[in-house]
mmCIF file of N, CA and C in Angstrom:
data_model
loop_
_atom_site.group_PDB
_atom_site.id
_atom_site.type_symbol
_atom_site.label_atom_id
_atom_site.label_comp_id
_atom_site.label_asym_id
_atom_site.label_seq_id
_atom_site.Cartn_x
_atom_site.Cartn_y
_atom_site.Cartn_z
ATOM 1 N N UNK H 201 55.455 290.646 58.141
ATOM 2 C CA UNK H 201 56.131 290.059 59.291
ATOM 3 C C UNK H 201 57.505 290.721 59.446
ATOM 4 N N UNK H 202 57.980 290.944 60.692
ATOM 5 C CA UNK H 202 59.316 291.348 61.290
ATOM 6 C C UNK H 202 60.262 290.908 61.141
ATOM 7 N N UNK H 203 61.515 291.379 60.872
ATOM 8 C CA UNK H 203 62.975 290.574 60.475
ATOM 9 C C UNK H 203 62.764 290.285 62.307
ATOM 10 N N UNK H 204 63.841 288.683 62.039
ATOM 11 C CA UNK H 204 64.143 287.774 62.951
ATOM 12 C C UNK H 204 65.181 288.808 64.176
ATOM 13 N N UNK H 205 65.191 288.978 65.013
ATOM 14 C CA UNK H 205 66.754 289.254 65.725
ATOM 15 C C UNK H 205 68.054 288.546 66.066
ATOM 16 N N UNK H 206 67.613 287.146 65.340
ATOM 17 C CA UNK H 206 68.550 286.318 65.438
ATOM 18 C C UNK H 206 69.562 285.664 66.904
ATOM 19 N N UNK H 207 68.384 286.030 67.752
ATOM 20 C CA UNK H 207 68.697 284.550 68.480
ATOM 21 C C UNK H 207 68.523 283.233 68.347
ATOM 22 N N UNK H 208 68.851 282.116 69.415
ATOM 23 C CA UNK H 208 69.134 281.208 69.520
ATOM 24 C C UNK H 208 68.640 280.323 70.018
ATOM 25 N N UNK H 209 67.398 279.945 70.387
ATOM 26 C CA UNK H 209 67.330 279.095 71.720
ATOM 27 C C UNK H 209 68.371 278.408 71.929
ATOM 28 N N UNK H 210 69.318 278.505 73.310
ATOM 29 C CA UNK H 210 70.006 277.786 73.713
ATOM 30 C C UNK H 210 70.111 276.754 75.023
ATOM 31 N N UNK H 211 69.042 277.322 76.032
ATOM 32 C CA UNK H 211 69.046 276.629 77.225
ATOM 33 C C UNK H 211 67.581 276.869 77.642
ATOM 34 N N UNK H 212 66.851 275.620 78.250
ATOM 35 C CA UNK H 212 65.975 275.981 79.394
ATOM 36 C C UNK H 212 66.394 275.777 80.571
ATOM 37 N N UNK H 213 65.509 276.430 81.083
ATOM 38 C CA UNK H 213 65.968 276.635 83.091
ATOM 39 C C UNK H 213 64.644 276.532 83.255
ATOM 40 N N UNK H 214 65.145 275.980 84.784
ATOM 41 C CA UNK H 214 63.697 275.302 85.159
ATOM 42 C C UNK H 214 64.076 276.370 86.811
ATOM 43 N N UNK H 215 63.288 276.797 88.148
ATOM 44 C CA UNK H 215 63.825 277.426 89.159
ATOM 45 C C UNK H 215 63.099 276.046 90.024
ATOM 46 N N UNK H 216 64.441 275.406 90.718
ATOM 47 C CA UNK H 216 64.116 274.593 91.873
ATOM 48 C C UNK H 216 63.982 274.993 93.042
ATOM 49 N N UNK H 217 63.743 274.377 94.369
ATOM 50 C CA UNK H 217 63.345 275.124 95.742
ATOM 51 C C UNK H 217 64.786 273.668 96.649
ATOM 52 N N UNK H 218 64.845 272.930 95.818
ATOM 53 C CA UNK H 218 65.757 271.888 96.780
ATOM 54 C C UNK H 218 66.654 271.399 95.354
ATOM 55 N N UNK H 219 67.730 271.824 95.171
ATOM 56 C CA UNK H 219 68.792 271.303 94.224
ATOM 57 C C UNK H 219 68.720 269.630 94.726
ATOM 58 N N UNK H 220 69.675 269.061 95.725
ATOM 59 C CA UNK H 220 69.353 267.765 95.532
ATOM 60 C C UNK H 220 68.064 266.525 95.191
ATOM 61 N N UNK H 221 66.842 267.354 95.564
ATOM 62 C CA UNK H 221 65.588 266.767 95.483
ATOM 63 C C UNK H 221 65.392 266.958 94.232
ATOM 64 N N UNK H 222 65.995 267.896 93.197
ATOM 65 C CA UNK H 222 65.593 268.495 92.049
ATOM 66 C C UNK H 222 66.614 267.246 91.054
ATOM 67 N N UNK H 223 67.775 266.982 91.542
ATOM 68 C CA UNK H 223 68.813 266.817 90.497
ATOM 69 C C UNK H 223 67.794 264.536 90.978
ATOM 70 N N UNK H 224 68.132 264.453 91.499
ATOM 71 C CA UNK H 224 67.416 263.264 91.605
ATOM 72 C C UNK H 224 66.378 262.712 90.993
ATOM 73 N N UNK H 225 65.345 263.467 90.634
ATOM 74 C CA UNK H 225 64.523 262.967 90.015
ATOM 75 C C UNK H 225 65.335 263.280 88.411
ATOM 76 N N UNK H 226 65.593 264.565 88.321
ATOM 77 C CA UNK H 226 66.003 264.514 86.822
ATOM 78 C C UNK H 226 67.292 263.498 85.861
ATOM 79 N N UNK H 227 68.208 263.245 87.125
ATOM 80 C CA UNK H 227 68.650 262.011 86.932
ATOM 81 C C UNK H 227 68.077 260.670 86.766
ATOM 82 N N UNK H 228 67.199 260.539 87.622
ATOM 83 C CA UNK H 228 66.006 259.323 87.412
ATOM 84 C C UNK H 228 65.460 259.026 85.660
ATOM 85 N N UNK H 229 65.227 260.565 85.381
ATOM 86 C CA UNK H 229 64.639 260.352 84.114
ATOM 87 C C UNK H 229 65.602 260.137 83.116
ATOM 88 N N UNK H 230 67.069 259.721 83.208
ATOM 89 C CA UNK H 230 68.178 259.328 82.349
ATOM 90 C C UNK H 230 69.050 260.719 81.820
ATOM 91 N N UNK H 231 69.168 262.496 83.046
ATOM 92 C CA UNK H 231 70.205 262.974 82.676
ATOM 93 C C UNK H 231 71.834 262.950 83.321
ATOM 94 N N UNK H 232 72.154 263.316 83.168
ATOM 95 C CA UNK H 232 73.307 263.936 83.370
ATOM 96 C C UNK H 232 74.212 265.142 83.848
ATOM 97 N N UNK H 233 74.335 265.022 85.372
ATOM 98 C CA UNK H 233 75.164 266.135 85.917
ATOM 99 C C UNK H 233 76.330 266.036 86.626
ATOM 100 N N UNK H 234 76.681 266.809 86.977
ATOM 101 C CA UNK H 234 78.425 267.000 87.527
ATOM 102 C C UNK H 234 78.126 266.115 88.832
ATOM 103 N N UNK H 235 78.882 265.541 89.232
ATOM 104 C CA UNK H 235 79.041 264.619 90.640
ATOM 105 C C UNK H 235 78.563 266.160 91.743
ATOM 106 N N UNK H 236 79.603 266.918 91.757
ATOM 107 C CA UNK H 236 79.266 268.439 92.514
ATOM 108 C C UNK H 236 78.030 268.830 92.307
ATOM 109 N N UNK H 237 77.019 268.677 91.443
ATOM 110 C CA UNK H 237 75.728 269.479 91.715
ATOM 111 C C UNK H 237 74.756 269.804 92.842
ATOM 112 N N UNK H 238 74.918 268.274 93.345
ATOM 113 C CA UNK H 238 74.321 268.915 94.838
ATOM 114 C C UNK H 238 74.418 270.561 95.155
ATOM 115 N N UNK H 239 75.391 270.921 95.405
ATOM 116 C CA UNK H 239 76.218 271.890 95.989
ATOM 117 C C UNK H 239 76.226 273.801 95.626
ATOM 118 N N UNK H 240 75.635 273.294 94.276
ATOM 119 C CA UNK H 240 75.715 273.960 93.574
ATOM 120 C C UNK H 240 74.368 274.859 93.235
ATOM 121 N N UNK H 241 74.282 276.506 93.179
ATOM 122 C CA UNK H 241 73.030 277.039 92.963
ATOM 123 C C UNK H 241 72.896 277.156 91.483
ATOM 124 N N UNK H 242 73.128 276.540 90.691
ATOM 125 C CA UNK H 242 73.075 276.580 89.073
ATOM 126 C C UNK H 242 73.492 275.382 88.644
ATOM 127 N N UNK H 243 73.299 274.403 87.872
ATOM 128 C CA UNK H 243 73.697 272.809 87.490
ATOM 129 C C UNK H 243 72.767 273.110 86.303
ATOM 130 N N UNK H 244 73.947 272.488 84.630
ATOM 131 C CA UNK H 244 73.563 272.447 83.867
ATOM 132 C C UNK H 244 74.222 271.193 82.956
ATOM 133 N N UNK H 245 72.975 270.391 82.056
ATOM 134 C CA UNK H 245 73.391 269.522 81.046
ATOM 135 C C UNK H 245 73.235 269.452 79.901
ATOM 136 N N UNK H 246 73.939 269.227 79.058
ATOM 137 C CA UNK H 246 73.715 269.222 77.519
ATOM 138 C C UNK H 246 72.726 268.390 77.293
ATOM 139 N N UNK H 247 71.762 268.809 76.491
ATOM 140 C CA UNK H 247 71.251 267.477 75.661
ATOM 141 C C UNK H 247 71.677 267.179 74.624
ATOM 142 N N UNK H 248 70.742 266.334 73.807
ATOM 143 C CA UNK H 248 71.000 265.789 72.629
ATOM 144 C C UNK H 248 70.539 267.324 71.460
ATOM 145 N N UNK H 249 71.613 267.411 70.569
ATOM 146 C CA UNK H 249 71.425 268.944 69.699
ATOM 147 C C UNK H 249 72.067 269.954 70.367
ATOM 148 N N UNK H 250 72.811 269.710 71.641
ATOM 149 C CA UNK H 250 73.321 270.542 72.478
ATOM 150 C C UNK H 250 72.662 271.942 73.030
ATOM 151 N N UNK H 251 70.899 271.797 73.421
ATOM 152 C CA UNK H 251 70.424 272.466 74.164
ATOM 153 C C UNK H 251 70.945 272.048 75.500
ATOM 154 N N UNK H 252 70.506 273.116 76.228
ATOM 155 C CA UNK H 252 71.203 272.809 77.923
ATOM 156 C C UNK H 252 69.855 272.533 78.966
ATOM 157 N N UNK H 253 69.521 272.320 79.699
ATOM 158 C CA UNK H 253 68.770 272.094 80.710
ATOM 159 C C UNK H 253 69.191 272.575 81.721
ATOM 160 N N UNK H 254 69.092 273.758 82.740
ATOM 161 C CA UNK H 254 70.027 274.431 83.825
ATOM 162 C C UNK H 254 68.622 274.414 84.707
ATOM 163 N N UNK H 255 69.286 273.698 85.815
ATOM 164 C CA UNK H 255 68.510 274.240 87.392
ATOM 165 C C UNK H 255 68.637 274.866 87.677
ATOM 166 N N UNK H 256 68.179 275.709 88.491
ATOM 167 C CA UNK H 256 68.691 276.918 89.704
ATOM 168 C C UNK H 256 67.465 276.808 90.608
ATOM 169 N N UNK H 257 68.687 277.286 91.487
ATOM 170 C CA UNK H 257 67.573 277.374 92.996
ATOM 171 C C UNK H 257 67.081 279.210 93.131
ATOM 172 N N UNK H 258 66.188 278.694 93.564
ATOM 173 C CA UNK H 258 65.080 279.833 93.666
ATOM 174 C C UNK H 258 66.031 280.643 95.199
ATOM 175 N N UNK H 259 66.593 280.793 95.431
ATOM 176 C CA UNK H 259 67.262 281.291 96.505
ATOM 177 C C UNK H 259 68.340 282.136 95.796
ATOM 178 N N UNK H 260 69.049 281.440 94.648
ATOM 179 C CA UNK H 260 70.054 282.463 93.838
ATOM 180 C C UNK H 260 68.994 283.379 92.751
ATOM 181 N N UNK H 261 68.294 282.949 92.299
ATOM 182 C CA UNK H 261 67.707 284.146 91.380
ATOM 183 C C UNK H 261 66.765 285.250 91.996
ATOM 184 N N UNK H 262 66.161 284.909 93.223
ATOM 185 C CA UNK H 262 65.900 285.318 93.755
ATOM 186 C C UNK H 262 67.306 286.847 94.611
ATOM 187 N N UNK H 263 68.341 286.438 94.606
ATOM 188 C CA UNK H 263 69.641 287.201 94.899
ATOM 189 C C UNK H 263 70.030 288.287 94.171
ATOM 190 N N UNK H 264 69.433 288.024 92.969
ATOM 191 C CA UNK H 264 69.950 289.000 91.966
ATOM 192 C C UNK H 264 68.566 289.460 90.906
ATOM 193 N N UNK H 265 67.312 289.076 91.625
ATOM 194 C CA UNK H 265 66.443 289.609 91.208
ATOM 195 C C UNK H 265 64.908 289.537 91.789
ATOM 196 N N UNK H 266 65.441 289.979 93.004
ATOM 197 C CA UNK H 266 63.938 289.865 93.869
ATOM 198 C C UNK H 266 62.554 290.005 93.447
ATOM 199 N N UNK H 267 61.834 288.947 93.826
ATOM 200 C CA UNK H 267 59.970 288.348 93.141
ATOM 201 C C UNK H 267 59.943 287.989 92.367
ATOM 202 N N UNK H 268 61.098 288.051 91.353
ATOM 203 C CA UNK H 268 61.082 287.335 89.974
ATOM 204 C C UNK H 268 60.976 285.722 89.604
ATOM 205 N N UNK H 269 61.531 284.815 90.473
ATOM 206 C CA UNK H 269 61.602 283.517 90.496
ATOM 207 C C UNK H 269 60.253 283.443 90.677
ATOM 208 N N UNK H 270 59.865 282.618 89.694
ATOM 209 C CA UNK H 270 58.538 281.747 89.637
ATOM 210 C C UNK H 270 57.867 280.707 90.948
ATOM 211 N N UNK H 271 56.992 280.852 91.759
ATOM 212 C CA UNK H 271 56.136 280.138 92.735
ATOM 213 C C UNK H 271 55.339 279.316 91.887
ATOM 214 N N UNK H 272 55.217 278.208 92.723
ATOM 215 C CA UNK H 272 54.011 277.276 92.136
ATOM 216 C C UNK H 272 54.080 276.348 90.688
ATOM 217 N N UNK H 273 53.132 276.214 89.868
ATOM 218 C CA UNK H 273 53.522 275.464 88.830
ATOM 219 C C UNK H 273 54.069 276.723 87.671
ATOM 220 N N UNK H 274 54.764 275.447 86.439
ATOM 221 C CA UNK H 274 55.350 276.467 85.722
ATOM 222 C C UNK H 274 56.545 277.109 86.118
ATOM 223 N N UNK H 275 57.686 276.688 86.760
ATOM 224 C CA UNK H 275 58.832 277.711 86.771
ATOM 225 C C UNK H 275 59.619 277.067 85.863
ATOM 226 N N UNK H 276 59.799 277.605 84.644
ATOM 227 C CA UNK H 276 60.692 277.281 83.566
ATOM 228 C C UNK H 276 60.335 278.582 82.925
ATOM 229 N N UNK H 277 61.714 278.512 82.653
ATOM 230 C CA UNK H 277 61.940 279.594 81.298
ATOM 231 C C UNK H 277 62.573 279.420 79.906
ATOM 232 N N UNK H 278 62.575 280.232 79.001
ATOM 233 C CA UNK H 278 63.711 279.745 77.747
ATOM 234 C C UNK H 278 64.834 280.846 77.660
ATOM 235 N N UNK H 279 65.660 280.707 77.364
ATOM 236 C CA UNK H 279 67.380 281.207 76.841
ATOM 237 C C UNK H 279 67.380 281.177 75.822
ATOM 238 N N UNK H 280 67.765 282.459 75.438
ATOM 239 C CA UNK H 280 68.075 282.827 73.998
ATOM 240 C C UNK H 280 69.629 283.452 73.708
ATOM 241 N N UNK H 281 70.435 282.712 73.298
ATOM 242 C CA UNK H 281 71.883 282.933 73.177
ATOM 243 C C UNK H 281 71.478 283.774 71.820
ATOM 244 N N UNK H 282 72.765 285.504 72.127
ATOM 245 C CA UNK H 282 73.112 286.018 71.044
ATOM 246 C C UNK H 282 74.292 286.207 71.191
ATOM 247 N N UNK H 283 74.957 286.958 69.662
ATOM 248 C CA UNK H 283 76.313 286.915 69.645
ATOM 249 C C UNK H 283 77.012 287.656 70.244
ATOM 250 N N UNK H 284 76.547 288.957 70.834
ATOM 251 C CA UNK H 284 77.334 289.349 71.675
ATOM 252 C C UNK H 284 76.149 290.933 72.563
ATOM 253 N N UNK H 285 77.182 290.988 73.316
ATOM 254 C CA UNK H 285 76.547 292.321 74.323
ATOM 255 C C UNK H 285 75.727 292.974 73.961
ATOM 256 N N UNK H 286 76.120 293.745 72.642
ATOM 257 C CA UNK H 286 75.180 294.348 71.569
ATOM 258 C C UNK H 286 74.175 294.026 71.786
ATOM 259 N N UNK H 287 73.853 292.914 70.866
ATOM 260 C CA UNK H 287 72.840 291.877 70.470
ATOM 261 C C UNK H 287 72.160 291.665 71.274
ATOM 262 N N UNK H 288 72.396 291.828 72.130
ATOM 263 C CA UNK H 288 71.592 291.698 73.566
ATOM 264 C C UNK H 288 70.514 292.937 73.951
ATOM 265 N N UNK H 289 71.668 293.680 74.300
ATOM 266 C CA UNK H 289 70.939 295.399 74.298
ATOM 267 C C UNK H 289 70.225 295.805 73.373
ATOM 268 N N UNK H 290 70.372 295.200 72.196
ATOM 269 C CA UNK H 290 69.488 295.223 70.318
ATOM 270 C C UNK H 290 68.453 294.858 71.114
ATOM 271 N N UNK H 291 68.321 293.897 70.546
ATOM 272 C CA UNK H 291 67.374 292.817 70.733
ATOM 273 C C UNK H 291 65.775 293.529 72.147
ATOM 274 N N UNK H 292 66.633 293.406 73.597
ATOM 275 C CA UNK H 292 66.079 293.894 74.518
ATOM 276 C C UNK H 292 64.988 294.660 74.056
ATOM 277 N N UNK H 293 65.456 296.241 73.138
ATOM 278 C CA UNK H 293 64.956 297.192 72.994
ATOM 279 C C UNK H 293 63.840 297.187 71.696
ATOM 280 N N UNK H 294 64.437 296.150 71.018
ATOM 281 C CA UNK H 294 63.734 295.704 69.723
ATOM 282 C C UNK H 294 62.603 295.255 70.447
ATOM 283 N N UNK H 295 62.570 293.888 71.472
ATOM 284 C CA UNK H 295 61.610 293.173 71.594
ATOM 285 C C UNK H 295 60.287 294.180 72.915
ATOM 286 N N UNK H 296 61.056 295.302 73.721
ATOM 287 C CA UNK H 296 60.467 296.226 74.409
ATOM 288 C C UNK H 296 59.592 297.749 73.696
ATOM 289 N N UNK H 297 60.503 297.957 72.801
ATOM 290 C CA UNK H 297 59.567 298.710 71.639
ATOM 291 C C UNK H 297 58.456 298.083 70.602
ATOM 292 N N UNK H 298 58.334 296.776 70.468
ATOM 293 C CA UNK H 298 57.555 296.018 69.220
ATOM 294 C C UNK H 298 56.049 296.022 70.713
ATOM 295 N N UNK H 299 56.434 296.313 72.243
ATOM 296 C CA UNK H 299 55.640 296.282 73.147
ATOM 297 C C UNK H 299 55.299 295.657 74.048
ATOM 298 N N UNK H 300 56.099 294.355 74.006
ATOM 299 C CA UNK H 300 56.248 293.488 75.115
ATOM 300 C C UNK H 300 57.138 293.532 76.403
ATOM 301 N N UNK H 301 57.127 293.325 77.353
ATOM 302 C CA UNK H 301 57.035 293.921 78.889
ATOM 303 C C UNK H 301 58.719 293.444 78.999
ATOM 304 N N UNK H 302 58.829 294.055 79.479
ATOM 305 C CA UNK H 302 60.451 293.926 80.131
ATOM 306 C C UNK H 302 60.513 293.356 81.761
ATOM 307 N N UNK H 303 60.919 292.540 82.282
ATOM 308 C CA UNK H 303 61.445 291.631 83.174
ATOM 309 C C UNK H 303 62.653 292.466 84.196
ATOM 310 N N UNK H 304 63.717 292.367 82.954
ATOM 311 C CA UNK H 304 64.829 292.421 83.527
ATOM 312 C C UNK H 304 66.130 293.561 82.477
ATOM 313 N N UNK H 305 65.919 294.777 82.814
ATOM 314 C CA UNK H 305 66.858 295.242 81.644
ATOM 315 C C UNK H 305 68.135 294.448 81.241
ATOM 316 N N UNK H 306 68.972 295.105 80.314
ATOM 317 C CA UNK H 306 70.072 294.472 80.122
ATOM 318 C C UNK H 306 71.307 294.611 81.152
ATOM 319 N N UNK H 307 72.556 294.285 81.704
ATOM 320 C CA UNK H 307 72.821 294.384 82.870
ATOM 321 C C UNK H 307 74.019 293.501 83.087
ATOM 322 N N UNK H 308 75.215 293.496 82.544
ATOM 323 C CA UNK H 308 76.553 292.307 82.927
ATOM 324 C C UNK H 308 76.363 291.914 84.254
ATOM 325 N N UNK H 309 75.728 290.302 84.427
ATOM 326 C CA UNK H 309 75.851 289.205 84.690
ATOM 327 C C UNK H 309 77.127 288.728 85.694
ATOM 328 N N UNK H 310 77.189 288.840 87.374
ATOM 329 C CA UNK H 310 78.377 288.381 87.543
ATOM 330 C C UNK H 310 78.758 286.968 87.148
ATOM 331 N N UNK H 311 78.144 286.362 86.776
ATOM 332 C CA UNK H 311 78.583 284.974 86.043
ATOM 333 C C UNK H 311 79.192 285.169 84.480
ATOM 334 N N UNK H 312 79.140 286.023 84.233
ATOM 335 C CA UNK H 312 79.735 285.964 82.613
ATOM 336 C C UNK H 312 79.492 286.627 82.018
ATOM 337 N N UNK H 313 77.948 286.648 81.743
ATOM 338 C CA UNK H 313 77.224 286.970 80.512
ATOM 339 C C UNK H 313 76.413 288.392 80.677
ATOM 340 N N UNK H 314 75.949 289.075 79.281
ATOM 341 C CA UNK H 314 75.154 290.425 79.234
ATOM 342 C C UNK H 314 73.859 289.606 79.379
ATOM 343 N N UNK H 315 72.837 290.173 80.111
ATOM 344 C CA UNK H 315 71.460 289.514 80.275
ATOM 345 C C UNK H 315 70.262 290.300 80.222
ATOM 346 N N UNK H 316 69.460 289.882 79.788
ATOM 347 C CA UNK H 316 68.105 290.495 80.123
ATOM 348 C C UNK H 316 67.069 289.715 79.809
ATOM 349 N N UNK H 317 65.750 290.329 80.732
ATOM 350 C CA UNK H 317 64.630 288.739 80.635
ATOM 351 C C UNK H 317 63.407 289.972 79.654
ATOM 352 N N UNK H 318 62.882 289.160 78.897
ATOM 353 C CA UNK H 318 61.786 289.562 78.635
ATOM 354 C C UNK H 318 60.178 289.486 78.860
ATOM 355 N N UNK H 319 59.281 289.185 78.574
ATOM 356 C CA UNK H 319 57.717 288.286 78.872
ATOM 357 C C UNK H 319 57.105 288.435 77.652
ATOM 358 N N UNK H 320 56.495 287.238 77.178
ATOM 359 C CA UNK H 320 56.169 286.976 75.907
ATOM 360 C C UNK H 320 54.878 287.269 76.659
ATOM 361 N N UNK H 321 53.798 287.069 75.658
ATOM 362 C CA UNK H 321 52.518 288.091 75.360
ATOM 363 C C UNK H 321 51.583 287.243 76.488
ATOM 364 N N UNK H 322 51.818 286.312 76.730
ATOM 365 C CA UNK H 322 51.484 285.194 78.000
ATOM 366 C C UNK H 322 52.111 285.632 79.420
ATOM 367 N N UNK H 323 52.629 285.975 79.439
ATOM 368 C CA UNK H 323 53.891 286.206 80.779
ATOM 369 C C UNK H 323 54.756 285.441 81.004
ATOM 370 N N UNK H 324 54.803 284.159 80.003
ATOM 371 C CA UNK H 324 56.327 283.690 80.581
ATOM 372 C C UNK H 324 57.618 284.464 79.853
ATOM 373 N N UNK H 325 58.497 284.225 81.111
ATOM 374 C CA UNK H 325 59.884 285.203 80.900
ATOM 375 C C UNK H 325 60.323 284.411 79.933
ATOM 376 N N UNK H 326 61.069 285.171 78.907
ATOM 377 C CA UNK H 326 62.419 284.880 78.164
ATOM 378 C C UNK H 326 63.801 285.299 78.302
ATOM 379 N N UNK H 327 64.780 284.827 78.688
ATOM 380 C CA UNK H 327 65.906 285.280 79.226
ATOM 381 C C UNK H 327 67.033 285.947 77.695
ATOM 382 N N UNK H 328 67.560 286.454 77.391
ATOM 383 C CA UNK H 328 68.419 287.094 76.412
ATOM 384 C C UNK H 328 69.953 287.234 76.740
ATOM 385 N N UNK H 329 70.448 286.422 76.091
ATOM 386 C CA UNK H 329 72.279 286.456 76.779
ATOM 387 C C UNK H 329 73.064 286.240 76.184
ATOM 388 N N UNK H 330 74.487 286.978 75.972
ATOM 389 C CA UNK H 330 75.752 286.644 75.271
ATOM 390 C C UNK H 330 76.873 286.716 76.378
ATOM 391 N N UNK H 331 77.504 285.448 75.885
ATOM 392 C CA UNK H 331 78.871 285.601 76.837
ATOM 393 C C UNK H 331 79.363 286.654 77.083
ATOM 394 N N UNK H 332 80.475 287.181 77.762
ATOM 395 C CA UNK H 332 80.873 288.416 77.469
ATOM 396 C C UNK H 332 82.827 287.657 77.278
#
């Protein structure tokens, strides 16, 4: 077996089509978001263990990565926090050479962070990110 690359799971994201229709029910089910979320093309909450739960509307990821946002059932993904930029670009190339499909190269994030998505052997994406 393969040494680890030492990410993180840190967040799932789910891609919504109506932020307020989205944040409503998930409030219903007892979370927690910013009064502003409506408003907002990204809304995220801590849980319990301090994983995050982040919406986004299929209109912003779609902005910065056309066909990629998920249609139909199934739009969730997982986040994998690493420690930094590197680790990111590591990792990417680690997890694209071992032969699994690349998404999204690596690529500074106008929100912050170094990013890149991957696809596990199923096709769902895995996202890869360090602050910057």
């Amino acid at each position: 077996m393969s040494e680890s690359i030492g990410a993180e799971l840190d967040m799932i994201g789910i891609v919504v089509t109506d932020m307020p229709r989205a944040l409503a029910f998930y409030r219903l089910l007892g979370l927690d978001f910013p009064e502003d979320a409506p408003d907002s093309p990204h809304v995220e909450t801590t849980l319990r263990g301090g994983l995050r739960l982040a919406l986004d509307l299929q209109s912003m990821v779609e902005g910065f990565h056309p066909g990629a946002a998920p249609t139909g059932e199934g739009r969730m993904g997982l986040a994998f926090k690493l420690p930094s930029a590197d680790a990111v670009d590591a990792a990417w190339k680690r997890v694209t050479d071992a032969g699994y499909g690349s998404v999204l190269e690596p690529f500074d994030a106008p929100w912050g962070q170094r990013y890149a998505t991957v696809r596990d052997p199923d096709g769902t994406s895995m996202d890869l990110f360090a602050w910057a």
